[in-house]
CSV table of N, CA and C in Angstrom, one decimal:
chain,number,residue,atom,x,y,z
L,1,UNK,N,-5.0,22.5,4.9
L,1,UNK,CA,-4.2,21.4,4.2
L,1,UNK,C,-4.1,21.8,2.8
L,2,UNK,N,-3.0,21.6,2.2
L,2,UNK,CA,-2.7,21.8,0.8
L,2,UNK,C,-3.6,20.8,0.0
L,3,UNK,N,-3.9,21.4,-1.2
L,3,UNK,CA,-4.8,20.5,-2.1
L,3,UNK,C,-4.2,19.2,-2.5
L,4,UNK,N,-2.8,19.2,-2.8
L,4,UNK,CA,-2.2,17.9,-3.0
L,4,UNK,C,-2.2,16.9,-1.9
L,5,UNK,N,-2.0,17.5,-0.7
L,5,UNK,CA,-2.1,16.6,0.5
L,5,UNK,C,-3.5,16.0,0.6
L,6,UNK,N,-4.5,16.7,0.4
L,6,UNK,CA,-5.9,16.2,0.4
L,6,UNK,C,-6.1,15.1,-0.7
L,7,UNK,N,-5.5,15.3,-1.8
L,7,UNK,CA,-5.6,14.3,-2.9
L,7,UNK,C,-4.9,13.0,-2.5
L,8,UNK,N,-3.7,13.2,-1.9
L,8,UNK,CA,-2.9,12.0,-1.5
L,8,UNK,C,-3.7,11.2,-0.4
L,9,UNK,N,-4.3,12.0,0.6
L,9,UNK,CA,-5.1,11.4,1.7
L,9,UNK,C,-6.3,10.6,1.1
L,10,UNK,N,-7.0,11.2,0.2
L,10,UNK,CA,-8.2,10.7,-0.5
L,10,UNK,C,-7.8,9.4,-1.3
L,11,UNK,N,-6.7,9.4,-2.0
L,11,UNK,CA,-6.3,8.2,-2.7
L,11,UNK,C,-5.8,7.2,-1.8
L,12,UNK,N,-5.2,7.5,-0.7
L,12,UNK,CA,-4.8,6.5,0.4
L,12,UNK,C,-6.0,5.8,1.0
L,13,UNK,N,-7.0,6.5,1.2
L,13,UNK,CA,-8.3,6.0,1.8
L,13,UNK,C,-9.0,5.1,0.8
L,14,UNK,N,-9.0,5.6,-0.5
L,14,UNK,CA,-9.6,4.9,-1.6
L,14,UNK,C,-8.8,3.5,-1.7
L,15,UNK,N,-7.5,3.7,-1.7
L,15,UNK,CA,-6.6,2.5,-2.0
L,15,UNK,C,-6.7,1.5,-0.8
L,16,UNK,N,-7.2,2.0,0.4
L,16,UNK,CA,-7.5,1.0,1.4
L,16,UNK,C,-8.8,0.3,1.3
L,17,UNK,N,-9.8,1.1,1.0
L,17,UNK,CA,-11.2,0.5,1.1
L,17,UNK,C,-11.5,-0.2,-0.2
L,18,UNK,N,-11.1,0.2,-1.3
L,18,UNK,CA,-11.5,-0.5,-2.6
L,18,UNK,C,-11.0,-1.9,-2.7
L,19,UNK,N,-9.7,-2.1,-2.5
L,19,UNK,CA,-9.1,-3.5,-2.6
L,19,UNK,C,-9.6,-4.3,-1.4
L,20,UNK,N,-9.8,-3.8,-0.2
L,20,UNK,CA,-10.3,-4.6,0.9
L,20,UNK,C,-11.7,-5.0,0.6
L,21,UNK,N,-12.5,-4.4,-0.1
L,21,UNK,CA,-13.8,-4.9,-0.5
L,21,UNK,C,-13.7,-6.2,-1.2
L,22,UNK,N,-12.8,-6.3,-2.1
L,22,UNK,CA,-12.6,-7.5,-3.0
L,22,UNK,C,-12.0,-8.6,-2.1
L,23,UNK,N,-11.0,-8.2,-1.3
L,23,UNK,CA,-10.4,-9.3,-0.4
L,23,UNK,C,-11.5,-9.8,0.6
L,24,UNK,N,-12.3,-9.0,1.2
L,24,UNK,CA,-13.2,-9.5,2.1
L,24,UNK,C,-14.3,-10.3,1.4
L,25,UNK,N,-14.7,-9.9,0.2
L,25,UNK,CA,-15.7,-10.6,-0.6
L,25,UNK,C,-15.2,-12.0,-0.9
L,26,UNK,N,-13.9,-12.1,-1.3
L,26,UNK,CA,-13.2,-13.4,-1.6
L,26,UNK,C,-13.2,-14.3,-0.3
L,27,UNK,N,-12.7,-13.7,0.8
L,27,UNK,CA,-12.7,-14.5,2.0
L,27,UNK,C,-14.1,-14.9,2.4
L,28,UNK,N,-15.1,-14.2,2.3
L,28,UNK,CA,-16.5,-14.6,2.6
L,28,UNK,C,-17.0,-15.7,1.7
L,29,UNK,N,-16.6,-15.7,0.5
L,29,UNK,CA,-17.0,-16.8,-0.5
L,29,UNK,C,-16.1,-18.1,-0.4
L,30,UNK,N,-14.9,-17.9,0.0
L,30,UNK,CA,-14.0,-19.1,0.0
L,30,UNK,C,-13.4,-19.4,1.3
L,31,UNK,N,-13.8,-18.8,2.4
L,31,UNK,CA,-13.3,-19.1,3.7
L,31,UNK,C,-12.0,-18.2,3.9
L,32,UNK,N,-11.6,-18.2,5.2
L,32,UNK,CA,-10.5,-17.3,5.6
L,32,UNK,C,-9.3,-18.1,5.6
L,33,UNK,N,-8.9,-18.5,4.4
L,33,UNK,CA,-7.6,-19.2,4.2
L,33,UNK,C,-6.6,-18.4,3.4
L,34,UNK,N,-5.6,-17.8,4.1
L,34,UNK,CA,-4.6,-16.9,3.3
L,34,UNK,C,-4.0,-17.7,2.3
L,35,UNK,N,-3.6,-18.9,2.5
L,35,UNK,CA,-2.8,-19.7,1.5
L,35,UNK,C,-3.7,-20.0,0.3
L,36,UNK,N,-5.0,-20.2,0.5
L,36,UNK,CA,-5.9,-20.4,-0.7
L,36,UNK,C,-5.9,-19.1,-1.5
L,37,UNK,N,-5.9,-17.9,-0.9
L,37,UNK,CA,-5.8,-16.7,-1.6
L,37,UNK,C,-4.5,-16.5,-2.4
L,38,UNK,N,-3.4,-16.9,-1.7
L,38,UNK,CA,-2.2,-16.8,-2.4
L,38,UNK,C,-2.2,-17.8,-3.7
L,39,UNK,N,-2.8,-19.0,-3.5
L,39,UNK,CA,-2.9,-19.9,-4.6
L,39,UNK,C,-3.8,-19.2,-5.7
L,40,UNK,N,-4.9,-18.6,-5.4
L,40,UNK,CA,-5.7,-17.9,-6.3
L,40,UNK,C,-4.9,-16.8,-7.1
L,41,UNK,N,-4.0,-16.2,-6.4
L,41,UNK,CA,-3.2,-15.1,-7.1
L,41,UNK,C,-2.4,-15.7,-8.2
L,42,UNK,N,-2.1,-17.0,-8.1
L,42,UNK,CA,-1.2,-17.6,-9.1
L,42,UNK,C,-1.9,-18.6,-10.0
L,43,UNK,N,-3.2,-18.4,-10.2
L,43,UNK,CA,-4.0,-19.3,-11.0
L,43,UNK,C,-3.7,-19.4,-12.5
L,44,UNK,N,-3.0,-18.3,-13.0
L,44,UNK,CA,-2.6,-18.3,-14.3
L,44,UNK,C,-1.4,-17.3,-14.5
L,45,UNK,N,-0.8,-17.2,-15.7
L,45,UNK,CA,0.3,-16.3,-15.9
L,45,UNK,C,0.0,-14.9,-15.8
L,46,UNK,N,-1.2,-14.5,-16.2
L,46,UNK,CA,-1.5,-13.1,-16.0
L,46,UNK,C,-1.6,-12.6,-14.6
L,47,UNK,N,-2.3,-13.4,-13.8
L,47,UNK,CA,-2.3,-13.0,-12.4
L,47,UNK,C,-1.0,-13.1,-11.6
L,48,UNK,N,-0.2,-14.1,-11.9
L,48,UNK,CA,1.1,-14.2,-11.5
L,48,UNK,C,2.0,-13.0,-11.9
L,49,UNK,N,1.8,-12.5,-13.1
L,49,UNK,CA,2.6,-11.3,-13.5
L,49,UNK,C,2.1,-10.1,-12.7
L,50,UNK,N,0.8,-10.0,-12.4
L,50,UNK,CA,0.3,-8.9,-11.6
L,50,UNK,C,0.9,-8.9,-10.2
L,51,UNK,N,1.0,-10.1,-9.6
L,51,UNK,CA,1.4,-10.3,-8.2
L,51,UNK,C,2.9,-9.9,-8.2
L,52,UNK,N,3.7,-10.3,-9.1
L,52,UNK,CA,5.1,-9.9,-9.2
L,52,UNK,C,5.3,-8.4,-9.5
L,53,UNK,N,4.5,-7.9,-10.3
L,53,UNK,CA,4.6,-6.4,-10.6
L,53,UNK,C,4.3,-5.7,-9.2
L,54,UNK,N,3.3,-6.0,-8.6
L,54,UNK,CA,3.0,-5.3,-7.3
L,54,UNK,C,4.0,-5.6,-6.2
L,55,UNK,N,4.6,-6.8,-6.2
L,55,UNK,CA,5.5,-7.1,-5.2
L,55,UNK,C,6.8,-6.3,-5.4
L,56,UNK,N,7.2,-6.2,-6.7
L,56,UNK,CA,8.5,-5.4,-7.1
L,56,UNK,C,8.2,-4.0,-6.6
L,57,UNK,N,7.0,-3.4,-7.0
L,57,UNK,CA,6.6,-2.1,-6.6
L,57,UNK,C,6.6,-1.8,-5.1
L,58,UNK,N,6.1,-2.8,-4.4
L,58,UNK,CA,6.0,-2.7,-2.9
L,58,UNK,C,7.5,-2.7,-2.3
L,59,UNK,N,8.3,-3.5,-2.8
L,59,UNK,CA,9.7,-3.6,-2.4
L,59,UNK,C,10.5,-2.3,-2.7
L,60,UNK,N,10.3,-1.8,-3.8
L,60,UNK,CA,10.8,-0.5,-4.3
L,60,UNK,C,10.4,0.6,-3.4
L,61,UNK,N,9.0,0.7,-3.1
L,61,UNK,CA,8.5,1.7,-2.3
L,61,UNK,C,9.1,1.6,-0.8
L,62,UNK,N,9.2,0.4,-0.4
L,62,UNK,CA,9.8,0.3,1.0
L,62,UNK,C,11.2,0.7,1.0
L,63,UNK,N,12.0,0.4,0.1
L,63,UNK,CA,13.4,0.9,0.0
L,63,UNK,C,13.4,2.5,-0.1
L,64,UNK,N,12.6,3.0,-0.8
L,64,UNK,CA,12.5,4.5,-1.0
L,64,UNK,C,12.1,5.1,0.4
L,65,UNK,N,11.1,4.5,1.1
L,65,UNK,CA,10.6,5.0,2.3
L,65,UNK,C,11.7,5.0,3.3
L,66,UNK,N,12.4,3.8,3.4
L,66,UNK,CA,13.5,3.7,4.5
L,66,UNK,C,14.7,4.7,4.2
L,67,UNK,N,15.0,4.8,2.9
L,67,UNK,CA,16.1,5.7,2.6
L,67,UNK,C,15.7,7.2,2.9
L,68,UNK,N,14.5,7.5,2.6
L,68,UNK,CA,14.1,8.9,2.9
L,68,UNK,C,14.0,9.1,4.4
L,69,UNK,N,13.4,8.2,5.1
L,69,UNK,CA,13.3,8.3,6.6
L,69,UNK,C,14.6,8.4,7.2
L,70,UNK,N,15.6,7.7,6.7
L,70,UNK,CA,16.9,7.8,7.3
L,70,UNK,C,17.5,9.2,7.2
L,71,UNK,N,17.1,9.9,6.0
L,71,UNK,CA,17.6,11.3,5.9
L,71,UNK,C,16.7,12.4,6.5
L,72,UNK,N,15.5,12.2,6.4
L,72,UNK,CA,14.5,13.2,6.8
L,72,UNK,C,14.2,13.1,8.3
L,73,UNK,N,14.3,11.9,8.9
L,73,UNK,CA,14.0,11.6,10.3
L,73,UNK,C,12.5,11.7,10.5
L,74,UNK,N,11.7,11.4,9.5
L,74,UNK,CA,10.2,11.5,9.5
L,74,UNK,C,9.7,10.1,9.9
L,75,UNK,N,9.8,9.7,11.1
L,75,UNK,CA,9.6,8.3,11.6
L,75,UNK,C,8.1,7.9,11.4
L,76,UNK,N,7.2,8.8,11.4
L,76,UNK,CA,5.8,8.5,11.2
L,76,UNK,C,5.5,7.9,9.8
L,77,UNK,N,6.3,8.3,8.8
L,77,UNK,CA,6.2,7.8,7.5
L,77,UNK,C,6.5,6.3,7.5
L,78,UNK,N,7.1,5.7,8.4
L,78,UNK,CA,7.3,4.3,8.3
L,78,UNK,C,6.0,3.4,8.4
L,79,UNK,N,4.8,4.1,8.8
L,79,UNK,CA,3.6,3.3,8.9
L,79,UNK,C,3.1,3.0,7.4
L,80,UNK,N,3.7,3.7,6.4
L,80,UNK,CA,3.3,3.3,5.1
L,80,UNK,C,3.8,2.0,4.7
L,81,UNK,N,4.8,1.4,5.3
L,81,UNK,CA,5.4,0.2,5.0
L,81,UNK,C,4.4,-1.0,5.3
L,82,UNK,N,3.9,-1.1,6.6
L,82,UNK,CA,2.9,-2.1,6.8
L,82,UNK,C,1.6,-1.9,6.0
L,83,UNK,N,1.2,-0.6,5.7
L,83,UNK,CA,0.1,-0.3,4.9
L,83,UNK,C,0.3,-0.9,3.5
L,84,UNK,N,1.5,-0.8,3.0
L,84,UNK,CA,1.8,-1.3,1.7
L,84,UNK,C,1.7,-2.9,1.6
L,85,UNK,N,2.2,-3.5,2.6
L,85,UNK,CA,2.2,-5.0,2.5
L,85,UNK,C,1.0,-5.7,3.1
L,86,UNK,N,0.2,-4.9,4.0
L,86,UNK,CA,-1.0,-5.5,4.5
L,86,UNK,C,-2.2,-5.1,3.7
L,87,UNK,N,-2.2,-4.0,3.0
L,87,UNK,CA,-3.3,-3.5,2.2
L,87,UNK,C,-2.9,-3.5,0.7
L,88,UNK,N,-1.9,-2.8,0.4
L,88,UNK,CA,-1.4,-2.8,-1.0
L,88,UNK,C,-0.7,-1.5,-1.4
L,89,UNK,N,0.0,-1.5,-2.5
L,89,UNK,CA,0.7,-0.3,-3.0
L,89,UNK,C,-0.4,0.8,-3.2
L,90,UNK,N,-1.6,0.4,-3.5
L,90,UNK,CA,-2.6,1.5,-3.8
L,90,UNK,C,-2.9,2.3,-2.5
L,91,UNK,N,-2.6,1.7,-1.3
L,91,UNK,CA,-2.8,2.5,-0.1
L,91,UNK,C,-1.4,3.0,0.3
L,92,UNK,N,-0.4,2.2,0.3
L,92,UNK,CA,0.9,2.6,0.8
L,92,UNK,C,1.5,3.8,0.1
L,93,UNK,N,1.5,3.9,-1.2
L,93,UNK,CA,2.1,4.9,-1.9
L,93,UNK,C,1.5,6.3,-1.6
L,94,UNK,N,0.2,6.4,-1.8
L,94,UNK,CA,-0.4,7.7,-1.5
L,94,UNK,C,-0.3,8.1,0.0
L,95,UNK,N,-0.4,7.1,0.9
L,95,UNK,CA,-0.2,7.3,2.3
L,95,UNK,C,1.2,8.0,2.5
L,96,UNK,N,2.2,7.4,1.9
L,96,UNK,CA,3.6,7.9,2.2
L,96,UNK,C,3.6,9.2,1.6
L,97,UNK,N,3.1,9.5,0.4
L,97,UNK,CA,3.2,10.9,-0.2
L,97,UNK,C,2.5,11.8,0.7
L,98,UNK,N,1.4,11.5,1.3
L,98,UNK,CA,0.6,12.3,2.2
L,98,UNK,C,1.5,12.7,3.5
L,99,UNK,N,2.1,11.7,4.0
L,99,UNK,CA,3.0,11.8,5.2
L,99,UNK,C,4.3,12.6,4.9
L,100,UNK,N,4.8,12.4,3.7
L,100,UNK,CA,6.0,13.1,3.3
L,100,UNK,C,5.8,14.5,3.0
L,101,UNK,N,4.6,14.9,2.5
L,101,UNK,CA,4.4,16.3,2.1
L,101,UNK,C,3.8,17.2,3.2
L,102,UNK,N,3.9,16.6,4.5
L,102,UNK,CA,3.4,17.5,5.6
L,102,UNK,C,4.4,18.7,5.7
L,103,UNK,N,3.8,19.7,6.3
L,103,UNK,CA,4.7,20.9,6.5
L,103,UNK,C,5.8,20.7,7.5
L,104,UNK,N,7.0,21.2,7.2
L,104,UNK,CA,8.1,21.1,8.1
L,104,UNK,C,7.9,22.1,9.3
L,105,UNK,N,8.1,21.6,10.6
L,105,UNK,CA,7.9,22.5,11.7
L,105,UNK,C,9.2,22.8,12.3
């Protein structure tokens, strides 16, 4: 495996595990209420700005993935979309780059 592919894979794994640690810690402390978490994300202007920043990045990444999959026919790369919205851009972007950089057969 090429060194950059290994870096992308390592970043995707880190981007899945690190944020999940905080999400699970929050759920354990506050109960498993998704709407309460959404409310916590909008507790002040700074957190709302971060939420919108990540939302716009996630939508942009999704559009990029779909447009490239339509051209390249790399259907496996579509799994980066649910990874982006269920885990975060920190997982979805490096996962997509990992899948996109695989050798062409």
